[in-house]
CSV table of C-alpha atoms in Angstrom, one decimal:
chain,number,residue,atom,x,y,z
A,609,UNK,CA,-7.3,131.5,75.3
A,610,UNK,CA,-10.0,129.3,75.9
A,611,UNK,CA,-13.2,130.5,73.9
A,612,UNK,CA,-16.3,128.6,75.5
A,613,UNK,CA,-19.0,129.6,76.4
A,614,UNK,CA,-19.9,129.7,79.9
A,615,UNK,CA,-21.9,132.2,81.3
A,616,UNK,CA,-22.3,134.5,84.4
A,617,UNK,CA,-25.6,132.3,85.3
A,618,UNK,CA,-23.8,129.6,85.1
A,619,UNK,CA,-21.0,130.4,87.5
A,620,UNK,CA,-23.5,131.2,90.1
A,621,UNK,CA,-22.2,133.9,92.1
A,622,UNK,CA,-24.6,137.2,92.4
A,623,UNK,CA,-23.5,140.1,91.5
A,624,UNK,CA,-19.9,138.3,90.1
A,625,UNK,CA,-20.8,140.2,86.7
A,626,UNK,CA,-21.0,143.3,87.7
A,627,UNK,CA,-18.1,143.6,89.8
A,628,UNK,CA,-16.1,141.9,87.2
A,629,UNK,CA,-17.3,144.3,85.0
A,630,UNK,CA,-16.2,147.9,87.5
A,631,UNK,CA,-12.5,146.0,88.6
A,632,UNK,CA,-12.0,145.2,84.7
A,633,UNK,CA,-12.9,149.0,84.0
A,634,UNK,CA,-10.7,150.7,86.9
A,635,UNK,CA,-7.3,148.2,85.9
A,636,UNK,CA,-7.5,149.1,82.4
A,637,UNK,CA,-8.1,152.9,83.1
A,638,UNK,CA,-5.0,153.1,85.6
A,639,UNK,CA,-3.4,150.4,83.8
A,640,UNK,CA,-2.8,147.8,86.5
A,641,UNK,CA,-2.6,144.0,85.9
A,642,UNK,CA,-4.7,142.0,87.3
A,643,UNK,CA,-5.9,138.6,88.6
A,644,UNK,CA,-8.5,136.6,89.7
A,645,UNK,CA,-7.9,134.0,93.0
A,646,UNK,CA,-9.8,132.4,95.1
A,647,UNK,CA,-13.4,130.1,95.4
A,648,UNK,CA,-14.5,132.1,92.2
A,649,UNK,CA,-11.5,131.6,90.4
A,650,UNK,CA,-11.3,127.6,91.2
A,651,UNK,CA,-15.1,128.2,90.2
A,652,UNK,CA,-14.8,129.8,86.8
A,653,UNK,CA,-11.9,127.7,85.7
A,654,UNK,CA,-14.1,124.4,86.7
A,655,UNK,CA,-16.8,126.2,85.1
A,656,UNK,CA,-15.1,126.1,82.2
A,657,UNK,CA,-14.6,121.9,82.0
A,658,UNK,CA,-18.1,121.3,82.4
A,659,UNK,CA,-17.9,121.9,86.3
A,660,UNK,CA,-21.3,123.6,88.1
A,661,UNK,CA,-19.4,125.5,91.1
A,662,UNK,CA,-20.5,123.6,94.5
A,663,UNK,CA,-20.8,126.1,96.7
A,664,UNK,CA,-21.3,130.0,96.7
A,665,UNK,CA,-19.7,132.9,97.7
A,666,UNK,CA,-20.0,136.5,98.8
A,667,UNK,CA,-16.7,137.3,98.9
A,668,UNK,CA,-14.3,138.0,95.9
A,669,UNK,CA,-10.8,138.0,95.8
A,670,UNK,CA,-8.9,139.9,92.9
A,671,UNK,CA,-4.5,139.9,92.7
A,672,UNK,CA,-3.2,143.2,91.9
A,673,UNK,CA,0.5,143.8,90.7
A,674,UNK,CA,1.2,147.4,92.0
A,675,UNK,CA,4.0,149.3,92.6
A,676,UNK,CA,3.6,151.1,95.9
A,677,UNK,CA,0.7,152.6,98.9
A,678,UNK,CA,-0.1,155.5,96.4
A,679,UNK,CA,-1.4,152.9,93.4
A,680,UNK,CA,-3.3,151.3,95.6
A,681,UNK,CA,-4.9,154.0,97.0
A,682,UNK,CA,-5.4,155.3,93.5
A,683,UNK,CA,-7.1,152.1,92.6
A,684,UNK,CA,-9.5,152.6,95.6
A,685,UNK,CA,-10.2,155.6,95.2
A,686,UNK,CA,-11.4,155.1,91.7
A,687,UNK,CA,-13.4,152.2,92.8
A,688,UNK,CA,-15.6,154.1,95.1
A,689,UNK,CA,-17.3,156.0,92.1
A,690,UNK,CA,-18.4,152.3,91.5
A,691,UNK,CA,-19.5,152.1,95.4
A,692,UNK,CA,-16.7,150.6,97.0
A,693,UNK,CA,-15.8,151.9,100.3
A,694,UNK,CA,-13.2,150.2,102.7
A,695,UNK,CA,-14.3,147.9,106.0
A,696,UNK,CA,-12.0,147.1,108.5
A,697,UNK,CA,-8.5,145.5,106.6
A,698,UNK,CA,-7.3,148.2,104.0
A,699,UNK,CA,-7.9,145.4,101.0
A,700,UNK,CA,-10.5,145.0,101.6
A,701,UNK,CA,-13.6,147.1,99.8
A,702,UNK,CA,-17.3,146.2,100.8
A,703,UNK,CA,-20.5,147.6,97.6
A,704,UNK,CA,-24.0,148.2,99.3
A,705,UNK,CA,-25.4,148.2,95.8
A,706,UNK,CA,-24.0,144.2,95.2
A,707,UNK,CA,-24.3,143.4,98.7
A,708,UNK,CA,-20.5,141.8,98.1
A,709,UNK,CA,-16.9,142.2,99.1
A,710,UNK,CA,-14.0,141.9,97.8
A,711,UNK,CA,-9.9,141.9,98.7
A,712,UNK,CA,-7.7,143.3,97.0
A,713,UNK,CA,-4.4,141.9,97.1
A,714,UNK,CA,-1.3,143.6,96.5
A,715,UNK,CA,1.6,142.3,94.9
A,716,UNK,CA,4.4,142.9,93.3
A,717,UNK,CA,7.0,146.1,93.8
A,718,UNK,CA,5.2,146.6,97.0
A,719,UNK,CA,6.2,143.7,98.6
A,720,UNK,CA,8.9,143.7,101.4
A,721,UNK,CA,9.9,140.0,102.7
A,722,UNK,CA,6.3,139.4,100.9
A,723,UNK,CA,4.5,141.4,103.2
A,724,UNK,CA,2.9,144.5,101.8
A,725,UNK,CA,2.8,147.3,105.3
A,726,UNK,CA,-0.3,149.0,104.5
A,727,UNK,CA,0.0,151.8,108.0
A,728,UNK,CA,1.1,150.8,111.1
A,729,UNK,CA,-1.7,148.7,112.3
A,730,UNK,CA,-1.9,146.6,109.6
A,731,UNK,CA,1.0,145.6,108.8
A,732,UNK,CA,0.5,141.7,107.7
A,733,UNK,CA,-0.9,141.0,104.6
A,734,UNK,CA,1.3,138.1,104.0
A,735,UNK,CA,1.9,137.5,99.5
A,736,UNK,CA,3.9,134.8,99.7
A,737,UNK,CA,3.6,133.4,96.1
A,738,UNK,CA,1.9,135.7,94.3
A,739,UNK,CA,4.5,136.3,92.0
A,740,UNK,CA,5.8,132.8,91.5
A,741,UNK,CA,2.0,131.7,91.0
A,742,UNK,CA,0.7,134.4,88.4
A,743,UNK,CA,3.7,134.4,86.4
A,744,UNK,CA,1.9,130.8,85.4
A,745,UNK,CA,-1.5,131.9,84.5
A,746,UNK,CA,-4.5,130.8,81.7
A,747,UNK,CA,-6.7,133.4,80.0
A,748,UNK,CA,-10.3,132.1,80.5
A,749,UNK,CA,-13.5,133.8,79.2
A,750,UNK,CA,-17.1,134.2,80.3
A,751,UNK,CA,-19.2,135.7,77.5
A,752,UNK,CA,-17.5,138.7,76.5
A,753,UNK,CA,-14.8,139.1,78.4
A,754,UNK,CA,-11.9,137.6,79.5
A,755,UNK,CA,-9.7,137.8,82.9
A,756,UNK,CA,-6.2,135.5,84.4
A,757,UNK,CA,-7.1,133.0,86.9
A,758,UNK,CA,-4.2,130.7,88.1
A,759,UNK,CA,-3.0,127.4,87.1
A,760,UNK,CA,-5.0,124.7,89.1
A,761,UNK,CA,-1.7,123.4,91.1
A,762,UNK,CA,-0.7,127.3,91.7
A,763,UNK,CA,-4.0,127.6,92.9
A,764,UNK,CA,-3.7,124.6,95.6
A,765,UNK,CA,-0.5,126.4,96.3
A,766,UNK,CA,-1.9,129.9,96.8
A,767,UNK,CA,-4.5,128.0,99.4
A,768,UNK,CA,-2.6,126.0,101.1
A,769,UNK,CA,0.0,129.3,102.1
A,770,UNK,CA,-3.3,131.4,102.7
A,771,UNK,CA,-4.4,128.5,104.9
A,772,UNK,CA,-1.2,128.0,107.3
A,773,UNK,CA,-1.2,131.4,107.8
A,774,UNK,CA,-4.7,131.8,109.7
A,775,UNK,CA,-5.0,127.3,110.0
A,776,UNK,CA,-7.9,128.7,112.6
A,777,UNK,CA,-10.4,130.4,109.6
A,778,UNK,CA,-9.5,129.1,107.3
A,779,UNK,CA,-11.5,126.0,106.3
A,780,UNK,CA,-12.4,126.9,103.1
A,781,UNK,CA,-9.3,127.1,101.8
A,782,UNK,CA,-9.2,123.6,102.6
A,783,UNK,CA,-12.6,121.9,100.9
A,784,UNK,CA,-11.0,124.3,98.1
A,785,UNK,CA,-8.1,122.0,97.4
A,786,UNK,CA,-9.8,118.8,97.8
A,787,UNK,CA,-12.2,119.7,95.0
A,788,UNK,CA,-9.3,120.4,92.6
A,789,UNK,CA,-7.9,117.2,93.7
A,790,UNK,CA,-11.6,115.3,93.2
A,791,UNK,CA,-12.1,116.7,89.7
A,792,UNK,CA,-7.9,116.6,88.4
A,793,UNK,CA,-7.9,113.6,87.4
A,794,UNK,CA,-10.7,113.5,84.1
A,795,UNK,CA,-9.3,117.5,83.5
A,796,UNK,CA,-5.8,116.7,82.9
A,797,UNK,CA,-6.9,113.0,82.1
A,798,UNK,CA,-4.7,113.2,78.5
A,799,UNK,CA,-1.6,114.4,80.2
A,800,UNK,CA,-1.4,111.8,82.8
A,801,UNK,CA,-1.9,109.7,80.2
A,802,UNK,CA,1.2,111.1,77.9
A,803,UNK,CA,2.9,112.1,81.0
A,804,UNK,CA,2.4,110.7,83.9
A,805,UNK,CA,1.5,106.8,83.2
A,806,UNK,CA,4.4,105.9,85.5
A,807,UNK,CA,1.9,106.9,88.6
A,808,UNK,CA,-0.6,103.9,87.8
A,809,UNK,CA,2.5,101.4,89.2
A,810,UNK,CA,3.8,103.9,91.9
A,811,UNK,CA,0.5,104.4,93.5
A,812,UNK,CA,-0.4,101.1,95.1
A,813,UNK,CA,-3.5,100.2,93.3
A,814,UNK,CA,-5.6,102.3,90.7
A,815,UNK,CA,-6.9,104.7,92.4
A,816,UNK,CA,-7.5,108.4,90.6
A,817,UNK,CA,-7.8,110.5,93.3
A,818,UNK,CA,-4.3,109.8,94.6
A,819,UNK,CA,-2.6,109.8,91.2
A,820,UNK,CA,-4.5,113.3,90.7
A,821,UNK,CA,-2.4,114.2,94.0
A,822,UNK,CA,0.2,112.9,92.9
A,823,UNK,CA,0.5,114.6,89.6
A,824,UNK,CA,-0.8,117.8,91.0
A,825,UNK,CA,1.7,117.8,93.2
A,826,UNK,CA,4.7,117.6,90.9
A,827,UNK,CA,3.1,120.2,88.9
A,828,UNK,CA,2.7,122.6,91.7
A,829,UNK,CA,6.8,121.2,92.6
A,830,UNK,CA,7.5,124.2,89.9
A,831,UNK,CA,7.1,127.0,91.9
A,832,UNK,CA,9.3,125.2,95.0
A,833,UNK,CA,12.1,124.5,92.8
A,834,UNK,CA,12.1,128.6,92.4
A,835,UNK,CA,12.1,129.6,95.3
A,836,UNK,CA,12.5,128.5,98.9
A,837,UNK,CA,10.3,130.0,101.3
A,838,UNK,CA,7.9,128.8,99.3
A,839,UNK,CA,9.6,125.6,99.5
A,840,UNK,CA,10.0,125.8,103.5
A,841,UNK,CA,6.1,126.9,103.8
A,842,UNK,CA,4.0,123.9,101.8
A,843,UNK,CA,7.0,121.4,103.0
A,844,UNK,CA,6.6,122.0,106.2
A,845,UNK,CA,2.5,122.2,105.7
A,846,UNK,CA,2.1,119.3,104.5
A,847,UNK,CA,5.2,117.3,106.7
A,848,UNK,CA,3.1,118.9,109.6
A,849,UNK,CA,-0.2,117.2,108.6
A,850,UNK,CA,1.1,113.5,107.7
A,851,UNK,CA,3.5,112.8,110.2
A,852,UNK,CA,0.8,112.0,112.4
A,853,UNK,CA,-2.5,111.2,110.9
A,854,UNK,CA,-4.2,111.0,114.2
A,855,UNK,CA,-3.6,115.4,114.3
A,856,UNK,CA,-3.5,115.9,111.1
A,857,UNK,CA,-6.5,118.9,110.3
A,858,UNK,CA,-6.1,118.8,106.5
A,859,UNK,CA,-6.6,114.9,106.9
A,860,UNK,CA,-9.3,115.6,109.3
A,861,UNK,CA,-11.2,118.0,107.7
A,862,UNK,CA,-11.4,116.5,104.1
A,863,UNK,CA,-13.1,113.4,106.0
A,864,UNK,CA,-16.4,115.9,107.7
A,865,UNK,CA,-18.4,115.4,104.3
A,866,UNK,CA,-16.7,112.1,103.1
A,867,UNK,CA,-16.8,108.9,103.9
A,868,UNK,CA,-12.9,108.2,104.4
A,869,UNK,CA,-11.2,107.1,107.0
A,870,UNK,CA,-8.7,109.5,108.4
A,871,UNK,CA,-5.2,107.4,106.8
A,872,UNK,CA,-7.1,107.2,103.8
A,873,UNK,CA,-7.1,111.1,103.5
A,874,UNK,CA,-3.5,111.3,104.8
A,875,UNK,CA,-2.9,109.1,101.9
A,876,UNK,CA,-3.6,110.7,99.8
A,877,UNK,CA,-2.1,114.2,101.0
A,878,UNK,CA,1.1,112.3,101.1
A,879,UNK,CA,0.9,111.3,97.5
A,880,UNK,CA,1.1,115.3,97.0
A,881,UNK,CA,4.2,115.7,98.7
A,882,UNK,CA,5.9,112.7,96.8
A,883,UNK,CA,5.1,115.0,93.5
A,884,UNK,CA,6.5,118.1,95.1
A,885,UNK,CA,10.1,115.9,96.2
A,886,UNK,CA,10.7,113.5,93.7
A,887,UNK,CA,13.1,114.2,90.7
């Protein structure tokens, strides 16, 4: 377990401590395994390595491993004692005291074909990849508590799946993926030098972003190897975004705040694809 001394203040997510305390107490009481996912998990992981958060969020996402809707409703009822109330989507709760939205995303035995059916109106919460990615987690310490978060390569997989489900409203997923790529070379320097030094030759010129993307693809391939559904979704998403650079939605989003041309952004994505498919 990491025992670095990052603090809630450094994490810079308003009321994260208060929300985390509530979630932790309820999940321990009900004996429910839970994980921090999404932008908050990425921020906490990068903070552990000394990288300050670059954007704030008022949405905090948790994945909870449960077996039934009845179990989910028991969690919601318990959280109601802390001021959390359901909003329109049944997996989303809002707390007036903290002005915070949380998503409780159930997975595990409750799934049917990677979908959780809450009621007749809401039957489309897709949780493809959760079970596989959340088998590869890291326990990260923040002040006196610890929390399970996915590996960086797992976060990239979940973000790509979430974006491919609703690309018209999930631009921040692409931002988060790029942020991981931008820091991955330094974060994994020792491993890259020891186990992936061949990428220095494979990549035409020494380019840390391309090397990082290639190695991330290699690491993420573990999830494709255990699930045909994940493999099909991820490879289709990547292929759709490298086949025609001018129409690559991912590359277009990546270059909005970068002094890159479109072709370079696609090359980074192509390196990720190569990592995914190479033996």
